[in-house]
Amino acid sequence: REKAGRIFRPARIQGLLIRAQAACALKRFKEAERCARAYRAVEPLDPYVHLLLARIAEHQAQFARAARYYQDSLRLGLDSLEPLERLAKICVKLAQKESIIRFIDARARGFQARIRRQHKGARRDRKGRSRHCALSHRIARIMRATRALS
């Protein structure tokens, strides 16, 4: 019985994250937060749970906590522009935003440099140029938003 518990434990743990995502989609934020926190207790280095907790905190108008979770998701290796965009939007509502603005700016520059390197190494077909252009515009929009805040 103990051996079976060890085998199925990862599936049960993953189920917590899936349940938290579903509850969040259904706007059941208390249940979503409870499941996400239980998952984070077991998997503290998963950036997706931090992203989910940030979304929940943002829906509950807890913007300082949301900003902290968005930053944590990026620090833990989430390769997405969404947390940067969300941070830029909620930064307006925060009293101490200077450090967050510097964080966003540094991450956006890192994304920009990586996209340039990937684009140089990639084939220069229409799809690749289109994707590069779209990502560059998103990054530029994030950087403009943070400059407007400072």
PDB file of C-alpha atoms in Angstrom, residues 33-113:
ATOM      1  CA  GLU A  33      -5.818  29.534  -3.712  1.00  0.00           C
ATOM      2  CA  ARG A  34      -6.180  26.636  -1.260  1.00  0.00           C
ATOM      3  CA  CYS A  35      -5.260  24.063  -3.938  1.00  0.00           C
ATOM      4  CA  ALA A  36      -2.427  26.198  -5.316  1.00  0.00           C
ATOM      5  CA  ARG A  37      -0.926  26.694  -1.857  1.00  0.00           C
ATOM      6  CA  ALA A  38      -1.135  22.959  -1.174  1.00  0.00           C
ATOM      7  CA  TYR A  39       0.638  22.290  -4.480  1.00  0.00           C
ATOM      8  CA  ARG A  40       3.271  24.958  -3.757  1.00  0.00           C
ATOM      9  CA  ALA A  41       3.985  23.342  -0.372  1.00  0.00           C
ATOM     10  CA  VAL A  42       5.096  20.210  -2.230  1.00  0.00           C
ATOM     11  CA  GLU A  43       6.525  21.820  -5.393  1.00  0.00           C
ATOM     12  CA  PRO A  44       7.856  25.247  -4.310  1.00  0.00           C
ATOM     13  CA  LEU A  45      10.034  25.719  -7.410  1.00  0.00           C
ATOM     14  CA  ASP A  46       7.284  25.326  -9.999  1.00  0.00           C
ATOM     15  CA  PRO A  47       6.904  28.738 -11.690  1.00  0.00           C
ATOM     16  CA  TYR A  48       3.380  27.960 -12.915  1.00  0.00           C
ATOM     17  CA  VAL A  49       1.949  27.769  -9.400  1.00  0.00           C
ATOM     18  CA  HIS A  50       3.439  31.195  -8.661  1.00  0.00           C
ATOM     19  CA  LEU A  51       1.849  32.540 -11.845  1.00  0.00           C
ATOM     20  CA  LEU A  52      -1.499  31.094 -10.794  1.00  0.00           C
ATOM     21  CA  LEU A  53      -1.200  32.543  -7.277  1.00  0.00           C
ATOM     22  CA  ALA A  54      -0.388  35.922  -8.844  1.00  0.00           C
ATOM     23  CA  ARG A  55      -3.521  35.803 -10.996  1.00  0.00           C
ATOM     24  CA  ILE A  56      -5.615  34.876  -7.950  1.00  0.00           C
ATOM     25  CA  ALA A  57      -4.122  37.704  -5.879  1.00  0.00           C
ATOM     26  CA  GLU A  58      -4.719  40.137  -8.724  1.00  0.00           C
ATOM     27  CA  HIS A  59      -8.389  39.110  -8.953  1.00  0.00           C
ATOM     28  CA  GLN A  60      -8.672  39.691  -5.202  1.00  0.00           C
ATOM     29  CA  ALA A  61      -7.151  43.198  -5.634  1.00  0.00           C
ATOM     30  CA  GLN A  62      -4.077  42.234  -3.597  1.00  0.00           C
ATOM     31  CA  PHE A  63      -1.683  43.887  -6.015  1.00  0.00           C
ATOM     32  CA  ALA A  64       1.485  43.877  -3.884  1.00  0.00           C
ATOM     33  CA  ARG A  65       1.152  40.135  -3.346  1.00  0.00           C
ATOM     34  CA  ALA A  66       0.368  39.595  -7.033  1.00  0.00           C
ATOM     35  CA  ALA A  67       3.492  41.540  -8.013  1.00  0.00           C
ATOM     36  CA  ARG A  68       5.609  39.402  -5.697  1.00  0.00           C
ATOM     37  CA  TYR A  69       4.212  36.177  -7.200  1.00  0.00           C
ATOM     38  CA  TYR A  70       4.672  37.421 -10.785  1.00  0.00           C
ATOM     39  CA  GLN A  71       8.302  38.240  -9.995  1.00  0.00           C
ATOM     40  CA  ASP A  72       8.789  34.837  -8.365  1.00  0.00           C
ATOM     41  CA  SER A  73       7.399  33.053 -11.426  1.00  0.00           C
ATOM     42  CA  LEU A  74       9.943  34.827 -13.633  1.00  0.00           C
ATOM     43  CA  ARG A  75      12.805  34.226 -11.208  1.00  0.00           C
ATOM     44  CA  LEU A  76      11.930  30.531 -11.187  1.00  0.00           C
ATOM     45  CA  GLY A  77      12.347  30.363 -14.960  1.00  0.00           C
ATOM     46  CA  LEU A  78       8.938  30.996 -16.489  1.00  0.00           C
ATOM     47  CA  ASP A  79       9.663  31.847 -20.122  1.00  0.00           C
ATOM     48  CA  SER A  80       6.689  34.082 -20.853  1.00  0.00           C
ATOM     49  CA  LEU A  81       5.978  37.751 -21.361  1.00  0.00           C
ATOM     50  CA  GLU A  82       2.603  37.532 -19.606  1.00  0.00           C
ATOM     51  CA  PRO A  83       3.973  38.127 -16.072  1.00  0.00           C
ATOM     52  CA  LEU A  84       5.879  41.188 -17.305  1.00  0.00           C
ATOM     53  CA  GLU A  85       2.768  42.586 -18.975  1.00  0.00           C
ATOM     54  CA  ARG A  86       0.663  41.960 -15.869  1.00  0.00           C
ATOM     55  CA  LEU A  87       3.337  43.515 -13.631  1.00  0.00           C
ATOM     56  CA  ALA A  88       3.413  46.637 -15.796  1.00  0.00           C
ATOM     57  CA  LYS A  89      -0.383  46.933 -15.549  1.00  0.00           C
ATOM     58  CA  ILE A  90      -0.662  46.490 -11.778  1.00  0.00           C
ATOM     59  CA  CYS A  91       2.428  48.562 -11.037  1.00  0.00           C
ATOM     60  CA  VAL A  92       0.288  51.707 -11.325  1.00  0.00           C
ATOM     61  CA  LYS A  93      -1.658  50.590  -8.256  1.00  0.00           C
ATOM     62  CA  LEU A  94       1.398  50.037  -6.068  1.00  0.00           C
ATOM     63  CA  ALA A  95       3.001  52.583  -3.779  1.00  0.00           C
ATOM     64  CA  GLN A  96       6.554  51.251  -3.977  1.00  0.00           C
ATOM     65  CA  LYS A  97       7.005  50.601  -7.656  1.00  0.00           C
ATOM     66  CA  GLU A  98      10.611  51.668  -8.352  1.00  0.00           C
ATOM     67  CA  SER A  99      12.114  48.241  -7.672  1.00  0.00           C
ATOM     68  CA  ILE A 100       9.381  46.543  -9.720  1.00  0.00           C
ATOM     69  CA  ILE A 101      10.006  48.917 -12.625  1.00  0.00           C
ATOM     70  CA  ARG A 102      13.731  48.082 -12.533  1.00  0.00           C
ATOM     71  CA  PHE A 103      12.871  44.366 -12.392  1.00  0.00           C
ATOM     72  CA  ILE A 104      10.511  44.633 -15.392  1.00  0.00           C
ATOM     73  CA  ASP A 105      13.036  46.645 -17.371  1.00  0.00           C
ATOM     74  CA  ALA A 106      15.854  44.177 -16.719  1.00  0.00           C
ATOM     75  CA  ARG A 107      13.689  41.162 -17.614  1.00  0.00           C
ATOM     76  CA  ALA A 108      12.345  42.844 -20.750  1.00  0.00           C
ATOM     77  CA  ARG A 109      15.894  43.643 -21.901  1.00  0.00           C
ATOM     78  CA  GLY A 110      16.852  40.012 -21.277  1.00  0.00           C
ATOM     79  CA  PHE A 111      13.909  38.788 -23.361  1.00  0.00           C
ATOM     80  CA  GLN A 112      14.797  41.269 -26.093  1.00  0.00           C
ATOM     81  CA  ALA A 113      18.425  40.131 -26.254  1.00  0.00           C
TER      82      ALA A 113
END
